[in-house]
XYZ file of C-alpha atoms in Angstrom:
736
model
C -8.015 38.064 -25.788
C -5.215 38.700 -28.386
C -5.576 37.694 -31.890
C -1.782 35.549 -31.372
C -3.276 33.990 -28.410
C -2.577 30.061 -27.817
C -4.212 27.081 -26.424
C -1.512 25.636 -24.546
C -0.535 22.815 -22.795
C 2.083 22.975 -19.605
C 4.200 19.513 -19.436
C 5.989 19.118 -16.868
C 7.257 16.451 -14.203
C 5.971 17.064 -10.694
C 9.308 17.899 -8.916
C 9.005 21.064 -11.170
C 5.566 22.011 -10.244
C 6.780 25.300 -8.960
C 7.993 26.420 -12.637
C 4.725 24.950 -14.172
C 2.573 27.376 -12.372
C 4.564 30.365 -12.893
C 4.573 29.270 -16.269
C 1.218 28.602 -16.517
C -0.009 32.000 -14.424
C 1.962 34.365 -16.348
C 0.687 32.789 -19.912
C -2.365 32.943 -18.875
C -2.157 36.780 -17.861
C -0.761 37.575 -21.467
C -4.271 36.352 -22.425
C -3.275 32.569 -23.992
C -5.525 29.190 -22.721
C -3.578 27.370 -20.549
C -4.296 23.913 -19.070
C -2.824 22.721 -16.216
C -3.446 19.687 -14.533
C -2.982 20.353 -10.935
C -5.451 23.540 -11.540
C -7.615 21.961 -14.694
C -8.026 18.607 -13.384
C -10.291 16.720 -10.858
C -10.038 14.398 -8.499
C -11.037 11.196 -9.899
C -10.639 12.153 -13.667
C -8.755 9.250 -15.657
C -4.955 11.161 -16.211
C -4.802 9.461 -19.846
C -7.755 10.902 -21.088
C -7.273 14.193 -19.748
C -3.903 14.049 -20.908
C -5.243 13.273 -24.550
C -7.946 15.616 -24.705
C -5.383 18.761 -23.429
C -2.743 17.917 -26.256
C -5.724 17.160 -28.521
C -6.793 20.946 -28.191
C -3.706 22.654 -27.688
C -1.891 24.654 -30.192
C 1.019 24.753 -28.460
C 2.890 22.154 -25.587
C 5.329 24.641 -23.155
C 7.455 21.308 -22.128
C 9.663 22.548 -19.079
C 12.698 20.711 -19.569
C 14.979 19.586 -16.399
C 17.112 16.075 -15.991
C 14.236 14.916 -14.518
C 11.560 15.664 -17.613
C 13.411 13.177 -19.656
C 13.298 10.182 -17.302
C 11.788 6.972 -19.017
C 9.169 6.051 -16.223
C 7.836 9.726 -16.445
C 4.137 10.406 -18.463
C 6.354 13.050 -19.907
C 7.217 11.240 -22.569
C 3.998 9.966 -23.761
C 2.941 13.934 -23.534
C 6.137 15.245 -25.793
C 5.880 12.124 -27.862
C 2.103 13.190 -28.258
C 2.731 16.221 -29.463
C 5.485 15.890 -32.000
C 3.006 12.904 -33.648
C -0.053 15.149 -33.290
C 2.090 17.840 -35.214
C 1.628 20.469 -32.464
C 4.274 23.077 -31.817
C 6.204 22.017 -28.967
C 7.942 24.972 -27.107
C 11.129 23.609 -25.015
C 12.046 26.085 -22.394
C 14.958 24.548 -20.009
C 14.694 25.363 -16.655
C 17.752 24.058 -15.221
C 20.781 23.036 -16.932
C 21.233 20.164 -19.651
C 23.868 17.730 -20.511
C 23.644 17.068 -24.408
C 22.826 13.658 -23.619
C 19.693 14.309 -21.915
C 17.653 15.350 -24.391
C 16.766 12.707 -27.056
C 18.033 13.142 -30.488
C 14.584 13.798 -32.338
C 14.403 17.198 -29.893
C 17.813 17.975 -30.329
C 17.762 20.210 -33.364
C 14.186 22.455 -31.741
C 15.074 26.116 -30.697
C 15.135 25.918 -26.675
C 14.254 29.190 -24.785
C 16.592 29.002 -21.236
C 14.656 30.350 -18.468
C 17.131 29.444 -15.970
C 19.732 31.840 -14.863
C 17.636 34.604 -15.250
C 15.779 37.651 -13.080
C 12.546 37.279 -13.037
C 11.239 40.084 -15.595
C 13.567 38.687 -17.965
C 12.297 35.120 -17.458
C 8.918 36.446 -18.029
C 9.933 38.289 -21.422
C 11.648 34.947 -22.714
C 8.783 32.785 -21.545
C 5.895 35.359 -23.882
C 8.566 35.406 -26.653
C 8.834 31.647 -26.740
C 5.427 31.420 -26.886
C 3.981 33.956 -28.820
C 7.559 35.853 -30.674
C 9.267 38.372 -29.998
C 7.717 41.276 -28.011
C 8.118 45.161 -26.629
C 9.554 45.715 -23.108
C 6.997 45.211 -20.496
C 7.805 47.599 -18.201
C 9.107 51.184 -19.287
C 12.464 51.232 -19.410
C 14.502 53.212 -16.132
C 15.615 56.949 -17.007
C 19.960 55.905 -17.509
C 20.951 58.698 -15.522
C 19.833 57.339 -12.330
C 19.317 53.767 -10.543
C 16.104 52.589 -11.120
C 13.796 51.235 -7.493
C 13.742 47.917 -6.580
C 10.330 46.284 -7.932
C 7.377 45.783 -5.703
C 6.938 42.404 -4.231
C 3.814 40.618 -5.402
C 0.722 39.656 -4.273
C 0.143 38.529 -0.985
C -1.097 34.685 -0.205
C 0.674 33.054 -3.383
C -1.643 34.622 -5.686
C 0.563 35.152 -8.451
C 3.603 33.042 -8.290
C 7.191 33.871 -8.172
C 10.372 33.054 -10.829
C 11.133 29.741 -9.258
C 14.354 29.445 -8.121
C 15.440 33.145 -9.602
C 16.371 34.607 -6.188
C 17.823 31.371 -5.077
C 16.657 30.701 -1.243
C 15.003 32.969 1.109
C 16.798 35.526 3.046
C 15.589 33.466 6.235
C 15.950 29.870 5.927
C 17.193 26.914 8.152
C 15.796 23.978 6.085
C 18.214 20.523 6.683
C 19.904 19.276 3.155
C 17.620 18.294 0.536
C 17.613 14.096 -0.152
C 19.262 13.795 -3.248
C 17.364 10.578 -3.591
C 13.681 11.441 -3.167
C 11.456 9.669 -5.392
C 7.722 9.101 -5.503
C 4.973 10.642 -3.276
C 3.951 12.818 -6.171
C 0.661 12.576 -5.289
C 1.175 13.510 -1.499
C 3.106 16.259 -2.688
C 0.295 18.014 -4.961
C -2.710 17.197 -2.452
C -0.293 19.419 0.321
C 0.616 22.102 -1.908
C -3.370 22.196 -3.235
C -4.319 22.510 0.377
C -1.593 25.273 0.869
C -2.769 27.228 -1.633
C -6.170 26.924 -0.992
C -7.030 29.977 1.158
C -5.446 33.384 1.979
C -5.074 32.578 5.723
C -3.218 30.896 7.657
C -3.136 26.953 5.943
C -2.396 24.222 8.470
C -1.683 20.817 7.145
C 0.085 17.976 8.869
C 1.617 14.781 7.445
C 0.972 11.471 9.782
C 1.940 7.874 9.807
C 4.597 5.147 11.293
C 8.107 5.362 12.019
C 10.314 5.388 8.811
C 7.478 6.452 6.530
C 9.196 9.311 4.750
C 6.956 12.464 6.625
C 10.094 14.392 7.126
C 11.625 13.581 3.316
C 8.117 14.889 1.839
C 8.191 17.983 3.767
C 11.828 18.766 3.109
C 11.389 17.702 -0.380
C 8.239 20.389 -0.784
C 10.605 22.952 1.681
C 13.054 22.729 -1.514
C 10.843 22.712 -4.243
C 8.655 25.682 -3.135
C 11.551 27.560 -1.568
C 11.192 30.420 -4.100
C 7.920 30.708 -3.404
C 8.472 32.132 0.275
C 10.618 34.825 2.248
C 10.947 32.818 5.412
C 11.355 28.818 5.773
C 12.033 28.500 9.353
C 12.067 24.106 10.165
C 12.163 23.566 13.966
C 12.259 20.267 15.771
C 9.228 20.268 17.524
C 9.131 16.935 19.408
C 9.749 18.692 22.288
C 6.674 21.194 22.581
C 8.195 22.900 25.730
C 11.195 24.261 23.522
C 8.832 25.624 20.923
C 9.087 28.893 22.013
C 12.806 28.422 22.300
C 12.776 28.120 18.458
C 10.170 30.709 17.754
C 12.723 33.182 19.872
C 15.524 31.936 17.403
C 13.426 32.839 14.259
C 12.386 36.474 15.432
C 16.224 36.688 15.879
C 16.421 36.505 12.592
C 13.666 38.399 11.731
C 14.789 41.431 13.704
C 11.505 41.875 15.808
C 13.054 39.666 19.059
C 13.055 43.275 21.945
C 16.642 42.329 23.574
C 16.321 40.876 27.348
C 12.243 39.803 26.539
C 11.653 36.414 27.600
C 10.613 33.309 24.980
C 6.888 33.564 26.240
C 6.886 37.714 25.525
C 9.458 36.784 21.992
C 6.887 33.889 20.916
C 3.751 36.407 21.406
C 5.246 39.183 19.293
C 6.593 36.368 16.305
C 2.723 35.455 15.948
C 1.693 38.673 15.867
C 4.348 39.599 13.259
C 3.408 36.864 11.319
C 0.088 37.328 11.484
C 0.840 40.510 9.227
C 3.338 39.386 7.036
C 2.956 37.030 4.093
C 5.043 34.030 2.304
C 6.569 32.637 5.114
C 6.477 28.631 5.898
C 6.812 26.853 9.455
C 7.659 23.569 9.613
C 6.907 21.300 12.525
C 8.963 18.435 12.318
C 7.828 15.287 14.471
C 5.431 16.976 16.795
C 3.508 14.570 18.431
C 1.545 15.683 21.247
C -1.110 18.022 19.194
C -2.645 19.273 22.562
C 0.752 21.139 23.400
C 0.478 23.282 20.286
C -3.510 25.288 20.812
C -1.427 28.581 20.990
C 1.635 27.860 19.264
C 0.080 27.777 15.763
C 1.063 30.853 13.379
C -1.973 32.364 11.935
C -1.505 35.211 9.685
C -1.548 34.772 5.476
C 1.352 31.933 5.953
C 2.088 28.265 5.718
C 2.552 25.728 8.554
C 3.377 21.811 7.731
C 3.731 20.107 10.749
C 5.062 15.583 10.635
C 4.271 13.925 13.421
C 3.776 9.932 14.179
C 0.177 10.899 16.050
C -3.432 10.630 13.849
C -4.803 12.905 16.937
C -3.857 15.802 14.524
C -6.704 15.123 12.711
C -8.848 16.794 14.991
C -7.119 19.940 14.779
C -5.751 20.352 11.620
C -6.446 19.171 8.066
C -3.921 15.945 7.614
C -2.706 13.524 5.335
C -2.180 10.234 6.602
C 0.761 8.822 4.721
C 1.458 5.064 3.929
C 4.741 2.712 2.377
C 5.801 3.171 -0.995
C 3.246 1.810 -3.643
C 5.429 -0.641 -5.360
C 5.770 0.906 -8.538
C 8.048 3.960 -5.993
C 9.532 1.388 -4.618
C 10.991 -0.714 -7.215
C 11.712 3.089 -8.930
C 13.877 4.048 -5.957
C 16.172 0.926 -5.304
C 16.647 1.093 -9.308
C 17.717 4.231 -9.361
C 20.098 3.969 -5.815
C 21.461 0.480 -6.659
C 23.230 0.028 -10.181
C 22.081 -2.699 -12.158
C 19.848 -4.477 -9.843
C 17.366 -6.500 -12.069
C 13.304 -4.970 -11.735
C 12.557 -8.495 -10.103
C 15.524 -8.501 -7.937
C 14.076 -5.302 -6.595
C 10.299 -6.138 -6.140
C 11.693 -8.601 -4.224
C 13.307 -7.140 -2.107
C 10.681 -4.221 -1.564
C 8.310 -6.929 -0.549
C 10.428 -8.032 2.008
C 10.996 -4.833 3.665
C 7.310 -3.992 2.968
C 7.980 -0.648 1.209
C 8.954 1.468 4.426
C 11.154 4.157 3.252
C 13.544 4.078 5.837
C 14.185 0.359 5.278
C 14.604 0.833 1.687
C 16.643 3.807 2.103
C 19.306 1.559 4.597
C 19.081 -1.578 2.238
C 20.412 0.457 -0.478
C 22.972 2.333 1.602
C 24.451 -1.165 2.636
C 24.022 -2.709 -1.138
C 25.990 0.105 -2.758
C 29.198 -0.788 -0.112
C 29.971 -4.251 -1.010
C 26.590 -6.717 -0.262
C 24.136 -8.452 -3.384
C 20.397 -7.518 -3.346
C 19.658 -11.128 -3.346
C 22.156 -12.019 0.148
C 20.553 -8.881 1.691
C 17.282 -10.558 0.887
C 17.884 -13.792 1.978
C 19.215 -12.054 5.497
C 16.908 -10.530 5.544
C 14.277 -13.613 6.612
C 16.334 -14.171 9.687
C 18.534 -11.392 10.174
C 15.895 -8.658 10.325
C 16.671 -6.535 13.194
C 20.715 -7.305 12.883
C 20.457 -5.525 9.034
C 17.839 -2.608 10.041
C 20.586 -1.681 13.008
C 22.788 -0.689 10.256
C 23.434 2.806 9.759
C 20.906 5.824 9.709
C 20.559 6.900 6.142
C 21.135 10.643 5.096
C 18.392 12.604 6.228
C 16.728 10.264 8.660
C 17.644 10.839 12.478
C 18.010 7.437 13.432
C 17.855 3.632 11.924
C 14.989 1.764 11.790
C 16.050 -0.810 14.774
C 16.587 2.049 17.151
C 13.342 4.251 15.762
C 11.518 1.083 16.473
C 13.152 0.571 20.390
C 12.734 4.067 21.034
C 9.196 3.908 20.344
C 8.851 0.369 22.005
C 10.623 1.952 25.255
C 8.598 5.009 25.456
C 5.082 2.613 25.155
C 6.272 0.476 27.747
C 6.737 3.075 30.806
C 3.936 5.019 29.775
C 1.510 2.238 28.362
C 2.101 -1.315 29.795
C -1.066 -2.681 28.041
C -0.427 -1.140 24.465
C 3.125 -2.919 24.415
C 1.841 -6.478 25.721
C -0.997 -5.903 22.728
C 1.939 -4.400 20.450
C 4.017 -7.703 21.216
C 0.769 -10.283 20.698
C 0.910 -8.434 16.772
C 4.230 -8.907 16.641
C 3.642 -12.720 16.718
C 0.490 -12.734 14.208
C 0.760 -11.460 10.138
C 1.495 -8.725 8.646
C -1.747 -7.714 7.320
C -4.421 -5.776 9.080
C -5.989 -7.307 12.463
C -9.498 -7.196 13.159
C -10.090 -5.405 16.464
C -13.362 -7.723 16.987
C -11.129 -10.838 17.182
C -9.305 -9.476 20.354
C -13.072 -8.000 21.845
C -13.917 -12.366 21.034
C -11.223 -13.395 22.828
C -10.890 -11.017 25.952
C -9.949 -12.932 29.006
C -8.619 -15.889 27.362
C -5.273 -14.547 25.893
C -2.557 -14.770 29.119
C -0.014 -12.516 27.713
C -3.023 -9.645 28.014
C -3.400 -7.561 31.718
C -7.264 -6.840 31.165
C -9.536 -5.460 33.263
C -12.957 -7.526 33.056
C -14.909 -4.031 33.632
C -12.602 -1.835 31.308
C -15.540 -1.445 28.366
C -12.562 0.827 26.871
C -10.684 -2.116 25.854
C -8.795 -2.442 23.199
C -9.045 0.786 22.169
C -7.537 2.979 24.766
C -4.917 0.795 23.877
C -4.546 0.751 20.179
C -5.102 4.840 20.596
C -1.730 4.756 22.292
C -0.051 2.238 19.883
C -1.233 4.319 17.095
C 0.362 7.614 18.902
C 3.147 6.513 19.167
C 3.545 5.663 15.692
C 3.972 1.963 15.926
C 0.688 0.989 14.243
C -2.134 2.103 12.269
C -5.133 1.895 13.487
C -9.076 2.567 11.577
C -12.391 2.134 13.003
C -12.258 -1.792 12.174
C -8.555 -3.214 12.384
C -4.968 -2.543 13.431
C -1.533 -3.118 11.145
C 1.858 -3.243 12.570
C 4.590 -2.628 9.503
C 6.378 -6.680 9.348
C 9.833 -4.590 10.344
C 8.589 -3.638 13.195
C 7.141 -6.826 14.179
C 10.276 -8.765 13.523
C 12.219 -5.915 15.325
C 10.126 -6.515 18.384
C 10.086 -9.964 18.045
C 13.417 -10.724 18.326
C 13.429 -8.240 21.169
C 10.886 -9.730 23.010
C 12.761 -12.900 25.539
C 12.195 -16.382 24.792
C 9.640 -16.950 27.855
C 7.531 -13.971 26.757
C 7.431 -15.114 22.812
C 6.846 -18.329 24.241
C 3.303 -17.223 25.739
C 2.696 -14.843 22.639
C 3.119 -17.921 20.555
C 0.713 -19.327 22.272
C -1.753 -16.916 22.284
C -2.186 -16.332 18.702
C -2.492 -20.171 18.663
C -5.709 -19.591 21.086
C -6.883 -16.450 19.067
C -6.605 -18.035 15.990
C -8.115 -20.907 16.394
C -11.267 -19.432 18.126
C -11.620 -16.991 15.466
C -12.181 -19.928 12.614
C -15.288 -20.565 11.611
C -16.219 -24.424 11.512
C -17.434 -24.834 8.065
C -14.877 -23.924 5.314
C -17.537 -24.382 2.877
C -19.953 -21.944 3.954
C -19.330 -18.751 2.072
C -20.831 -16.754 5.027
C -17.745 -17.567 6.490
C -15.228 -16.671 3.978
C -14.945 -13.390 4.965
C -13.590 -14.503 8.274
C -11.204 -17.053 6.810
C -10.031 -13.983 3.902
C -8.315 -12.652 7.227
C -7.318 -15.513 8.812
C -5.444 -16.848 6.476
C -2.554 -14.210 6.420
C -2.145 -14.972 10.051
C -2.135 -18.763 9.844
C 0.302 -18.594 7.277
C 2.478 -16.032 8.669
C 4.976 -18.402 10.132
C 4.342 -21.912 9.006
C 7.351 -23.379 10.841
C 6.033 -21.824 13.981
C 2.769 -23.406 13.441
C 3.610 -26.761 12.690
C 5.000 -26.693 16.226
C 1.444 -26.072 17.843
C -0.712 -29.117 17.169
C -4.057 -27.311 17.941
C -3.038 -25.009 15.018
C -3.489 -27.968 12.464
C -7.245 -28.374 12.447
C -7.736 -24.999 11.617
C -5.001 -24.814 9.131
C -6.574 -27.817 7.172
C -9.827 -26.093 7.691
C -7.784 -22.823 5.723
C -6.555 -25.488 2.913
C -9.994 -26.615 2.246
C -11.499 -22.795 2.295
C -8.554 -22.078 -0.233
C -9.706 -24.938 -2.573
C -13.806 -24.395 -2.580
C -13.443 -20.544 -2.782
C -11.052 -21.341 -5.885
C -7.859 -20.035 -4.496
C -5.769 -22.926 -5.991
C -2.173 -21.711 -6.135
C -2.488 -20.269 -2.526
C -4.112 -24.011 -1.610
C -1.342 -25.487 -3.471
C 1.619 -23.125 -1.954
C -0.412 -23.590 1.475
C -0.295 -27.308 1.589
C 3.340 -27.884 -0.157
C 4.802 -26.123 2.716
C 3.396 -27.910 5.409
C 3.280 -31.044 4.147
C 7.259 -31.781 4.391
C 6.795 -30.190 7.981
C 4.519 -32.165 9.280
C 6.370 -35.495 7.912
C 8.875 -34.721 9.739
C 7.525 -33.299 13.100
C 4.600 -36.281 13.034
C 4.986 -39.320 10.581
C 3.758 -39.866 7.166
C 1.191 -41.855 8.472
C -0.457 -39.182 10.983
C -4.091 -38.032 10.454
C -2.508 -34.446 10.087
C -0.308 -34.956 7.639
C -2.690 -37.058 5.734
C -5.617 -34.507 5.976
C -2.972 -31.454 4.379
C -1.960 -34.156 1.835
C -5.648 -34.679 0.539
C -5.679 -30.671 0.018
C -2.183 -30.919 -1.513
C -4.085 -33.509 -4.079
C -7.259 -31.242 -4.423
C -4.908 -28.033 -5.155
C -2.965 -29.995 -7.717
C -5.937 -31.165 -9.788
C -7.381 -27.654 -9.532
C -4.206 -25.926 -11.272
C -4.996 -28.633 -13.904
C -1.621 -30.828 -13.420
C -3.817 -34.377 -12.653
C -0.732 -37.194 -13.178
C 0.757 -35.438 -10.428
C -2.370 -35.039 -8.329
C -3.200 -38.987 -8.847
C 0.324 -40.028 -7.424
C -0.666 -37.684 -4.197
C -4.348 -38.764 -3.971
C -3.336 -42.888 -4.505
C -0.520 -42.488 -1.774
C -3.183 -40.367 0.797
C -5.665 -43.103 0.231
C -3.755 -46.109 0.276
C -2.009 -44.642 3.975
C -5.880 -43.767 5.113
C -7.145 -47.433 4.280
C -4.142 -48.644 6.250
C -4.142 -46.302 9.312
C -8.008 -45.440 9.366
C -9.980 -47.863 7.664
C -11.802 -48.302 4.444
C -14.640 -46.715 6.322
C -13.223 -43.533 7.842
C -14.712 -40.777 6.640
C -11.424 -39.328 5.621
C -10.487 -42.358 3.535
C -13.672 -42.094 1.836
C -12.885 -38.436 1.051
C -9.824 -39.440 -0.700
C -11.800 -42.068 -2.519
C -13.893 -39.444 -3.774
C -10.655 -37.338 -4.593
C -9.360 -40.516 -6.733
C -12.562 -41.137 -8.451
C -12.640 -37.239 -9.918
C -8.962 -37.506 -11.113
C -9.408 -40.825 -12.762
C -12.298 -39.228 -14.319
C -10.320 -35.975 -15.421
C -7.743 -38.543 -16.703
C -10.180 -39.879 -19.241
C -10.260 -43.683 -17.005
C -14.114 -43.089 -17.340
C -15.127 -46.955 -16.265
C -12.649 -47.190 -13.266
C -13.531 -43.642 -11.862
C -17.530 -45.137 -12.474
C -16.756 -47.720 -10.281
C -15.043 -45.727 -7.074
C -17.676 -43.234 -7.484
C -20.229 -45.844 -6.793
C -18.343 -47.659 -4.243
C -17.897 -44.691 -2.257
C -21.408 -43.547 -2.211
C -22.719 -47.016 -0.908
C -20.374 -46.604 1.548
C -20.907 -43.236 2.392
C -24.914 -43.643 2.141
C -24.838 -46.807 5.160
C -22.047 -44.812 6.883
C -23.240 -41.319 6.852
C -26.969 -41.423 5.901
C -28.040 -40.177 2.547
C -28.624 -37.154 3.356
C -24.819 -36.015 4.322
C -22.894 -33.419 2.972
C -20.436 -35.948 1.911
C -22.832 -38.562 0.436
C -24.521 -35.596 -1.724
C -21.037 -35.057 -2.776
C -20.377 -38.447 -3.750
C -23.766 -38.483 -5.485
C -23.043 -35.400 -7.542
C -19.639 -36.762 -9.009
C -21.060 -39.938 -9.964
C -23.931 -38.193 -11.563
C -21.530 -36.297 -13.511
C -19.563 -39.301 -14.329
C -22.501 -41.128 -15.768
C -23.523 -38.110 -17.813
C -19.542 -38.375 -19.503
C -20.398 -41.692 -20.352
C -23.982 -41.023 -22.200
C -25.918 -42.645 -19.577
C -28.071 -39.099 -19.671
C -31.631 -40.255 -18.116
C -29.811 -41.543 -14.990
C -27.489 -38.483 -14.598
C -30.553 -36.447 -14.616
C -32.441 -38.821 -11.971
C -29.434 -38.450 -9.813
C -28.924 -34.798 -10.548
C -32.774 -34.136 -9.724
C -32.594 -36.326 -6.281
C -29.377 -34.663 -4.902
C -30.449 -30.990 -5.853
C -33.480 -32.106 -4.310
C -31.733 -33.088 -0.943
C -29.347 -30.243 -1.031
C -31.805 -27.615 -1.051
C -33.588 -29.228 2.135
C -29.929 -29.765 3.844
C -28.085 -27.012 2.861
C -30.711 -24.376 1.675
C -30.863 -23.256 -1.623
C -27.927 -20.506 -1.986
C -25.310 -22.753 -0.725
C -22.253 -23.063 -3.192
C -22.764 -26.997 -3.618
C -26.435 -26.739 -4.141
C -26.283 -23.962 -6.972
C -23.631 -26.412 -8.167
C -26.152 -29.387 -8.968
C -28.685 -26.775 -9.785
C -25.788 -26.164 -12.653
C -25.643 -29.979 -13.302
C -29.011 -30.598 -14.029
C -29.049 -28.022 -16.143
C -26.331 -29.504 -18.274
C -27.954 -32.979 -18.371
C -31.399 -31.182 -19.304
C -29.448 -29.973 -22.356
C -27.942 -33.226 -23.132
C -31.789 -34.976 -23.251
C -32.284 -31.881 -25.478
C -35.283 -30.528 -22.996
C -33.940 -27.426 -23.605
C -36.394 -24.705 -22.395
C -36.291 -26.538 -18.841
C -32.915 -26.406 -19.041
C -32.503 -22.498 -20.008
C -35.430 -22.234 -16.940
């Protein structure tokens, strides 16, 4: 290693990775120690820690200045500011022309070296001089009297990166125009690039995901970003597999290897054989949805193949990457970049309504920038989803989302009607994952699903077709339909079919709901169920069989500590049921009880008191003073009075409630034991420690026997007894 060797950290943005690889490779070849994140950091490493350590070790930080480098949302800001703060030598290299205002004032006086616009040899010289100081020529100057020969081609397999952008686009190139609004996906881009560089033989990578997820946009960005690393880049619309030989024949003609008069089959074989002996080529098969049709059509050799598909079946044939919706941060970044003056909170709300789907975000940005406010678009999205999603296809996308869904559902309906039935049912559930076990449990009870009782592969066969069509994301336990796809399918469902689907959803959710909302054994089911119960409360309010399930869901949210969710659910349902059922209906009073519960749990006892007193008065009048529901409300009011400091009144109400519960329900009923626990707690608050201790001991023994030692209410009694013992000074016994 030369004496002047530096320890170099390369600072860059993801869009400039090709430049970073080229710079790092040539600096290492020159003898410098170079740290590049995508070469030297492992999956799972803490990015911030690795960056901090790398900057601590570096004697020089090479910063690749581009228009994206100074974006405030980039980590590059932390990198160059840390380099300045640590007094590390900053080596700025500009890789594209910059406006004067893009570079921060603190860096304006730092001498920069331009790499853009140079040929590769000049760029290598400029790079090495920037890091190590001026050097002599790297190659022998050509004899002045003759024209020098062309430089030899670089190594096969992408071992030595080419100068990015140095030679423009490859000579053989038919890629569509770059999307100027592409954003995000850097982690996926990195995984794809690393996988393609992992071997010297043909490397095939497939990206699969829902329609509108941005598969084509990611591959399009890859092709443009790394164009300089290829001699040939050929883009093929692969939706019709039988047309691939025609596209291969076009490529063969561009490469000059197509024999005159030869058929497409012969020319395809000639092309595949030719690519086996060539290097630096990229074939893109866009929208290749039938993996089985490509067995003999995938090129081999030291080049790259990228496939986009809705069909996850590619993962059985080639390495694949499943593409999901945008992370919320990318959605917000996209909207704030595309829409002038949109507030971050507005962008977040809009992204939430659009389910972070890239195509939907692009459509929304297109509409809003032509004269609609973000808030109005968000409001219209609630009940005009399909019309909004039918409003123009953004540049780079073949169709708007509504058309994309319509085409896919039409194909599915013609070929796989069972899958279409399942899609329609899912459209009337919530947008969260749906456990496939729910379908297996309720098979035969759902009128909208045509299922052969002897078909042991249902629903897996229907889900497989849904997945292949790109209309649902399926894993081994759940399936999920995007919220916008659901809305479009619902809008295109006739009134009779919609009513039947809503009835089946009611049947499904009531059948799945655990009978006990307090027992933690059922909480995982409640956690999955609640989001579907609450997806459309207006519809749920019109289906009385769901009312009891919704009331139990509210109780589950209360007892599991999800007080805000419980308050939101009950506060939404209560006025709906008042209008539909009346203020004194048992279901209205049931949801009012848990509205009071949740309000108390959130610490607003004064507001809770009004709700609980009103519910208690109505229940006494409608149900009678001894009804279990009336006693539930009396118990709730006693707790609220205790919280408000009205201890004697709370005590009297607790004593009256437990007396009624013992007589009506029995001494060991869970409700009676709840009152016993609450009365004992109130006694402890009044300083009657011995009496409180006795009641807590009795309640704990009964709960252990009735509910079991691990039930939450049993553990509550154990904790309360320990508190009472501590208050009596029996510290060791309380500790044990």
